[in-house]
């Protein structure tokens, strides 16, 4: 069920996150603004989901717009020229175009002349999948520096008549530069998984070569209750797996950076792991669910707020459409 990500540390070098960046649209859409669009209210959204506002891209802003800005900030923080990047991975469900892929557009803009370019379609788990690939490339010695971006312009794929889904999502990007480090530091273990049996629970209909005439456009459809249950289950299982593989206990975790989909999902996962609120990073109130963007944006803000220091055990945990899921465990280096 899981792809295992534990490597024999004595034989391989490690990979760490050397720099992060984020970029969000200026425009804010509050719950009160949403009251004018669908039959909802601030109290319901705040209590049931934990969101107060989300960011919405302007008409001339795309996934590449925010990816480029986040990538440039991450490279600056890592003190690394773009020409040193070996691979760009862009996790997104809203590429500028299917081809050229968004990684290619970023490559050109930042001048990453020698980089390979790949987009990852893995919904909310995309950043974890991308980070797992980055780590494997570096640990194997095949590559030195990998740029992983999580980005979404959800506002373009929402059904603005469906109050069950349109209130949940927002736009934005986060980026991380992965570079080599001593074995045993940086990424310790990862798990990635999926189960296509749950594919109908959360779908971007009319987004590929299958036509869904029963829907009048390309937008997200979701069975919220079922997704909720699977989210809590898979995030919990994934977290316990990476901890067990690393020989650590939940109490060893310094900070949990969970996918920001619903505050009640985050609370349920934290409760099962017996993590107190100060060990859980939450910013859902400001941005909503930016799908592939939530974890790198949250990581960036956790660093800005000095919530992470060298040696800390950081657990990142996500689930998303597919269903897909994944977790990463790091010793911050
Ligand atoms: O990255 C993955 C993305 N997806 C998710 O993370 C979704 C996970 N699921 C959820 O977060 C929750 O299931 C939702 C937030 C989508 C829904 O919350 P819920 O507590 O599961 O509500 P519900 O669907 O059981 O609906 C409860 C009530 C219903 O009214 P009645 O039938 O009890 O009268 C809904 O019609 O709340 C109503 N409702 C709303 N009311 C005001 C549903 N959406 C809204 C809304 N505003 N936006």
Coordinates of C-alpha atoms and ligand atoms in Angstrom, one line a residue:
X1 CA 0.0 0.0 0.0
X2 CA 2.9 2.3 0.7
X3 CA 6.0 3.1 -1.3
X4 CA 8.8 2.9 1.3
X5 CA 11.3 5.7 1.5
X6 CA 13.8 4.6 4.1
X7 CA 17.3 4.3 2.8
X8 CA 20.4 2.8 4.5
X9 CA 21.8 6.1 5.7
X10 CA 25.4 4.7 6.1
X11 CA 25.5 4.0 2.3
X12 CA 24.0 7.2 1.0
X13 CA 24.2 10.9 1.5
X14 CA 21.3 12.9 2.8
X15 CA 19.2 15.7 1.3
X16 CA 17.9 18.7 3.2
X17 CA 15.8 21.7 2.4
X18 CA 18.3 24.5 1.8
X19 CA 15.8 27.3 1.1
X20 CA 12.1 28.0 0.8
X21 CA 9.9 30.7 -0.7
X22 CA 6.2 31.5 -1.1
X23 CA 4.0 33.7 -3.3
X24 CA 0.4 34.6 -2.9
X25 CA -2.0 36.8 -4.8
X26 CA -2.8 40.2 -3.3
X27 CA -6.6 39.9 -3.6
X28 CA -8.4 38.6 -0.5
X29 CA -11.8 36.9 -0.6
X30 CA -13.3 36.9 2.9
X31 CA -16.1 34.7 4.2
X32 CA -18.3 37.8 4.2
X33 CA -17.5 38.3 0.4
X34 CA -18.6 34.6 -0.1
X35 CA -21.9 35.3 1.6
X36 CA -22.8 37.4 -1.5
X37 CA -21.9 34.6 -3.9
X38 CA -23.4 31.5 -2.3
X39 CA -25.8 30.7 0.6
X40 CA -23.2 30.5 3.3
X41 CA -22.0 32.5 6.3
X42 CA -18.9 33.4 8.2
X43 CA -19.9 31.5 11.3
X44 CA -20.5 28.2 9.5
X45 CA -17.2 28.4 7.5
X46 CA -15.2 29.5 10.6
X47 CA -16.6 26.7 12.8
X48 CA -16.8 23.9 10.3
X49 CA -13.6 24.6 8.3
X50 CA -11.5 27.2 10.1
X51 CA -11.0 29.6 7.1
X52 CA -11.6 33.3 7.4
X53 CA -10.3 34.4 4.0
X54 CA -8.4 33.1 1.0
X55 CA -6.3 34.7 -1.8
X56 CA -7.6 34.9 -5.4
X57 CA -5.3 35.4 -8.5
X58 CA -6.0 38.3 -10.8
X59 CA -7.0 37.5 -14.4
X60 CA -3.4 37.9 -15.7
X61 CA -1.9 35.8 -13.0
X62 CA -1.2 32.1 -13.5
X63 CA 0.4 29.1 -11.7
X64 CA 3.7 30.2 -13.3
X65 CA 3.4 33.7 -11.9
X66 CA 3.5 32.5 -8.3
X67 CA 5.8 29.6 -9.0
X68 CA 8.5 31.9 -10.4
X69 CA 8.3 34.3 -7.5
X70 CA 8.4 31.5 -4.9
X71 CA 11.2 29.7 -6.7
X72 CA 13.4 32.9 -6.9
X73 CA 12.9 33.5 -3.1
X74 CA 13.8 29.9 -2.3
X75 CA 16.9 30.0 -4.4
X76 CA 17.9 33.3 -2.7
X77 CA 17.4 31.7 0.7
X78 CA 19.5 28.7 -0.4
X79 CA 22.1 31.0 -1.8
X80 CA 22.1 29.0 -5.0
X81 CA 22.2 30.2 -8.6
X82 CA 19.4 28.9 -10.8
X83 CA 22.0 27.5 -13.2
X84 CA 22.9 24.9 -10.5
X85 CA 19.4 23.3 -10.4
X86 CA 19.3 19.8 -11.9
X87 CA 15.6 19.2 -11.8
X88 CA 12.4 21.3 -11.4
X89 CA 9.3 19.6 -10.2
X90 CA 6.0 21.5 -10.2
X91 CA 3.2 19.9 -8.3
X92 CA -0.1 21.4 -9.5
X93 CA -3.6 20.5 -10.8
X94 CA -3.8 23.9 -12.5
X95 CA -0.8 24.1 -14.9
X96 CA -0.7 27.2 -17.2
X97 CA -1.0 24.7 -20.0
X98 CA -0.7 20.9 -20.2
X99 CA 2.2 21.6 -22.5
X100 CA 4.6 23.3 -22.2
X101 CA 4.4 22.1 -18.6
X102 CA 4.7 24.7 -15.8
X103 CA 8.1 23.5 -14.8
X104 CA 9.3 24.4 -18.3
X105 CA 7.9 27.9 -18.0
X106 CA 9.6 28.3 -14.6
X107 CA 12.9 27.0 -16.0
X108 CA 12.9 29.7 -18.7
X109 CA 12.0 32.5 -16.3
X110 CA 14.5 31.8 -13.6
X111 CA 17.3 30.7 -16.0
X112 CA 17.7 27.1 -14.8
X113 CA 19.5 26.2 -18.0
X114 CA 20.6 22.7 -17.1
X115 CA 17.4 21.6 -15.3
X116 CA 15.1 18.7 -16.2
X117 CA 11.5 19.8 -16.1
X118 CA 8.5 17.8 -14.8
X119 CA 4.9 18.6 -13.6
X120 CA 3.3 16.3 -11.0
X121 CA -0.5 15.8 -11.0
X122 CA -1.1 14.5 -7.6
X123 CA -3.5 17.1 -6.1
X124 CA -2.9 18.0 -2.5
X125 CA -0.2 15.3 -2.0
X126 CA 1.9 16.7 -4.8
X127 CA 4.5 18.5 -2.7
X128 CA 5.2 15.3 -0.7
X129 CA 5.5 13.3 -3.9
X130 CA 7.8 15.9 -5.4
X131 CA 9.9 16.0 -2.3
X132 CA 10.2 12.2 -2.2
X133 CA 11.5 12.3 -5.8
X134 CA 13.9 15.1 -4.9
X135 CA 15.3 13.2 -2.0
X136 CA 15.7 10.0 -3.9
X137 CA 17.5 11.8 -6.8
X138 CA 20.0 13.5 -4.3
X139 CA 20.5 10.5 -2.0
X140 CA 21.3 8.2 -5.0
X141 CA 23.9 10.7 -6.2
X142 CA 22.1 11.2 -9.5
X143 CA 21.5 14.9 -8.8
X144 CA 22.7 17.7 -6.5
X145 CA 20.0 20.3 -6.4
X146 CA 16.2 19.9 -7.0
X147 CA 13.6 22.6 -6.9
X148 CA 10.1 21.5 -5.8
X149 CA 7.2 23.8 -6.2
X150 CA 3.6 23.3 -5.0
X151 CA 1.2 25.7 -6.7
X152 CA -2.5 26.1 -7.4
X153 CA -4.9 28.6 -8.9
X154 CA -8.0 26.9 -7.5
X155 CA -10.2 29.9 -8.2
X156 CA -10.2 28.8 -11.9
X157 CA -11.5 25.3 -11.3
X158 CA -14.2 25.9 -8.7
X159 CA -17.9 25.7 -9.2
X160 CA -18.9 29.0 -7.7
X161 CA -22.5 27.8 -7.3
X162 CA -21.5 24.9 -5.0
X163 CA -21.2 26.1 -1.4
X164 CA -19.9 22.7 -0.4
X165 CA -16.7 23.2 -2.2
X166 CA -16.1 26.8 -3.4
X167 CA -15.7 28.1 0.2
X168 CA -12.7 25.7 0.8
X169 CA -10.1 26.6 -1.7
X170 CA -7.6 29.4 -2.5
X171 CA -4.7 30.3 -4.7
X172 CA -0.9 30.4 -4.0
X173 CA 2.5 28.8 -4.3
X174 CA 5.4 27.6 -2.1
X175 CA 8.8 26.4 -3.2
X176 CA 11.7 24.5 -1.7
X177 CA 15.3 23.9 -2.8
X178 CA 16.6 20.4 -1.9
X179 CA 20.4 20.0 -1.6
X180 CA 22.8 17.4 -0.3
X181 CA 23.7 17.1 3.4
X182 CA 25.3 14.6 5.7
X183 CA 23.6 11.2 5.9
X184 CA 21.2 11.1 8.8
X185 CA 20.3 14.7 8.5
X186 CA 17.6 16.3 6.4
X187 CA 14.9 13.8 5.2
X188 CA 14.7 10.7 7.3
X189 CA 11.8 8.7 5.8
X190 CA 8.9 9.2 3.5
X191 CA 5.7 7.4 2.5
X192 CA 3.6 7.9 -0.5
X193 CA 0.4 6.0 -1.4
X194 CA -2.9 6.1 -3.1
X195 CA -6.1 4.2 -3.7
X196 CA -8.0 4.7 -7.0
X197 CA -11.0 3.0 -5.5
X198 CA -11.8 6.4 -4.0
X199 CA -11.4 8.3 -7.2
X200 CA -15.0 9.5 -7.4
X201 CA -14.9 11.2 -4.0
X202 CA -13.0 14.2 -5.3
X203 CA -12.7 14.9 -9.0
X204 CA -11.8 17.7 -11.5
X205 CA -14.5 16.8 -14.0
X206 CA -14.0 17.6 -17.7
X207 CA -10.3 18.3 -17.1
X208 CA -8.9 15.5 -19.4
X209 CA -10.0 13.5 -22.4
X210 CA -13.0 12.0 -20.6
X211 CA -16.1 14.1 -21.2
X212 CA -18.7 14.4 -18.4
X213 CA -21.8 15.8 -20.1
X214 CA -23.7 15.8 -16.9
X215 CA -21.5 18.7 -15.7
X216 CA -21.7 22.0 -17.4
X217 CA -18.0 22.9 -17.1
X218 CA -14.5 22.0 -15.7
X219 CA -14.7 22.1 -11.9
X220 CA -14.1 20.3 -8.7
X221 CA -16.8 17.9 -7.5
X222 CA -16.6 16.5 -4.0
X223 CA -18.2 14.2 -1.5
X224 CA -17.0 16.2 1.5
X225 CA -18.0 13.9 4.3
X226 CA -16.3 10.8 2.8
X227 CA -13.2 12.8 1.9
X228 CA -13.0 14.0 5.5
X229 CA -13.1 10.5 6.9
X230 CA -10.4 9.2 4.5
X231 CA -8.3 12.2 5.2
X232 CA -8.1 11.6 8.9
X233 CA -7.5 7.9 8.4
X234 CA -4.7 8.2 5.8
X235 CA -2.9 11.1 7.4
X236 CA -2.9 9.3 10.7
X237 CA -1.6 6.0 9.1
X238 CA 1.0 7.8 7.1
X239 CA 2.4 9.8 10.0
X240 CA 2.7 6.7 12.2
X241 CA 4.4 4.8 9.3
X242 CA 7.2 7.4 8.8
X243 CA 7.7 7.6 12.5
X244 CA 8.0 3.9 12.9
X245 CA 10.4 3.5 10.0
X246 CA 12.6 6.2 11.5
X247 CA 12.4 4.6 15.0
X248 CA 10.8 7.6 16.4
X249 CA 7.6 8.2 18.5
X250 CA 5.0 10.9 18.0
X251 CA 6.3 12.6 21.1
X252 CA 9.6 13.1 19.2
X253 CA 7.9 15.4 16.7
X254 CA 8.9 19.1 17.1
X255 CA 6.4 20.4 14.5
X256 CA 3.7 18.9 12.4
X257 CA 3.1 20.7 9.1
X258 CA -0.2 19.2 7.9
X259 CA -2.1 19.8 4.7
X260 CA -4.4 22.7 5.4
X261 CA -7.8 21.4 4.2
X262 CA -10.0 21.7 7.3
X263 CA -9.1 22.7 10.9
X264 CA -11.2 19.7 12.1
X265 CA -9.1 17.3 10.1
X266 CA -5.9 18.9 11.4
X267 CA -7.2 18.7 15.0
X268 CA -8.3 15.1 14.6
X269 CA -4.8 14.0 13.3
X270 CA -3.0 16.0 16.0
X271 CA -5.2 14.5 18.7
X272 CA -4.5 10.9 17.5
X273 CA -0.8 11.7 17.6
X274 CA -1.2 13.4 21.0
X275 CA 0.5 16.5 19.7
X276 CA -0.3 19.8 21.6
X277 CA -1.3 22.9 19.6
X278 CA 2.1 24.5 19.8
X279 CA 3.5 21.5 17.9
X280 CA 1.1 21.9 15.0
X281 CA 1.4 24.6 12.3
X282 CA -1.9 26.1 11.1
X283 CA -2.4 28.9 8.7
X284 CA -5.7 27.8 7.1
X285 CA -7.5 30.9 8.4
X286 CA -5.5 33.1 6.0
X287 CA -5.3 31.1 2.8
X288 CA -7.8 28.2 2.8
X289 CA -6.8 25.1 1.0
X290 CA -4.2 25.9 -1.7
X291 CA -4.0 22.1 -2.5
X292 CA -0.4 21.4 -3.6
X293 CA 0.7 24.8 -2.1
X294 CA -0.4 24.3 1.5
X295 CA 2.7 22.5 2.9
X296 CA 5.5 24.6 1.3
X297 CA 3.6 27.8 2.1
X298 CA 3.2 26.6 5.7
X299 CA 6.8 25.5 5.9
X300 CA 7.9 28.9 4.7
X301 CA 5.8 30.7 7.3
X302 CA 6.9 28.3 10.1
X303 CA 10.5 29.3 9.3
X304 CA 9.6 33.0 9.1
X305 CA 8.0 32.7 12.6
X306 CA 11.1 30.9 14.0
X307 CA 9.0 27.8 14.8
X308 CA 11.8 25.5 13.4
X309 CA 15.4 25.2 14.6
X310 CA 18.3 23.0 13.6
X311 CA 17.9 19.4 14.8
X312 CA 14.1 19.7 15.1
X313 CA 12.0 16.7 13.9
X314 CA 9.5 18.0 11.3
X315 CA 6.6 15.9 10.1
X316 CA 4.8 16.9 6.9
X317 CA 1.6 15.0 6.2
X318 CA -0.9 15.3 3.3
X319 CA -3.8 13.7 1.5
X320 CA -5.7 14.6 -1.6
X321 CA -7.7 13.6 -4.6
X322 CA -7.0 10.2 -6.2
X323 CA -7.1 9.4 -3.4
X324 CA -3.4 10.1 -2.8
X325 CA -1.5 10.6 0.4
X326 CA 2.0 11.0 1.7
X327 CA 4.2 12.0 4.7
X328 CA 7.8 13.1 5.1
X329 CA 9.9 13.1 8.2
X330 CA 12.9 15.4 8.5
X331 CA 15.6 16.3 10.9
X332 CA 16.0 20.0 10.2
X333 CA 19.6 20.7 9.0
Ligands
LIG1 O1 -7.7 18.7 0.0 C1 -8.8 17.9 0.0 C2 -10.0 18.8 -0.2 N1 -11.3 18.4 0.4 C3 -11.5 18.4 1.7 O2 -10.6 18.5 2.5 C4 -12.9 18.2 2.1 C5 -13.1 17.4 3.4 N2 -14.4 17.6 3.9 C6 -14.8 18.7 4.7 O3 -13.9 19.6 4.9 C7 -16.2 18.8 5.1 O4 -16.9 17.6 4.8 C8 -16.9 20.0 4.5 C9 -16.4 21.3 5.0 C10 -16.8 20.0 3.0 C11 -18.4 20.0 4.9 O5 -18.5 20.0 6.3 P1 -19.5 18.9 7.0 O6 -19.4 19.2 8.5 O7 -19.1 17.6 6.5 O8 -20.9 19.4 6.5 P2 -22.0 18.5 5.8 O9 -21.6 18.3 4.4 O10 -22.3 17.3 6.6 O11 -23.2 19.5 5.9 C12 -23.8 19.9 7.1 C13 -24.8 21.0 6.8 C14 -25.8 20.6 5.7 O12 -27.0 21.2 6.0 P3 -28.2 20.3 6.6 O13 -28.4 19.2 5.5 O14 -27.7 19.7 7.9 O15 -29.3 21.2 6.7 C15 -25.2 21.4 4.5 O16 -26.1 21.7 3.5 O17 -24.1 22.2 6.4 C16 -24.6 22.6 5.2 N3 -23.6 23.3 4.4 C17 -23.3 24.6 4.5 N4 -23.9 25.6 5.2 C18 -23.4 26.8 5.1 C19 -22.7 22.7 3.6 N5 -21.9 23.7 3.1 C20 -22.2 24.8 3.7 C21 -21.7 26.2 3.6 N6 -22.3 27.1 4.3 N7 -20.7 26.5 2.8

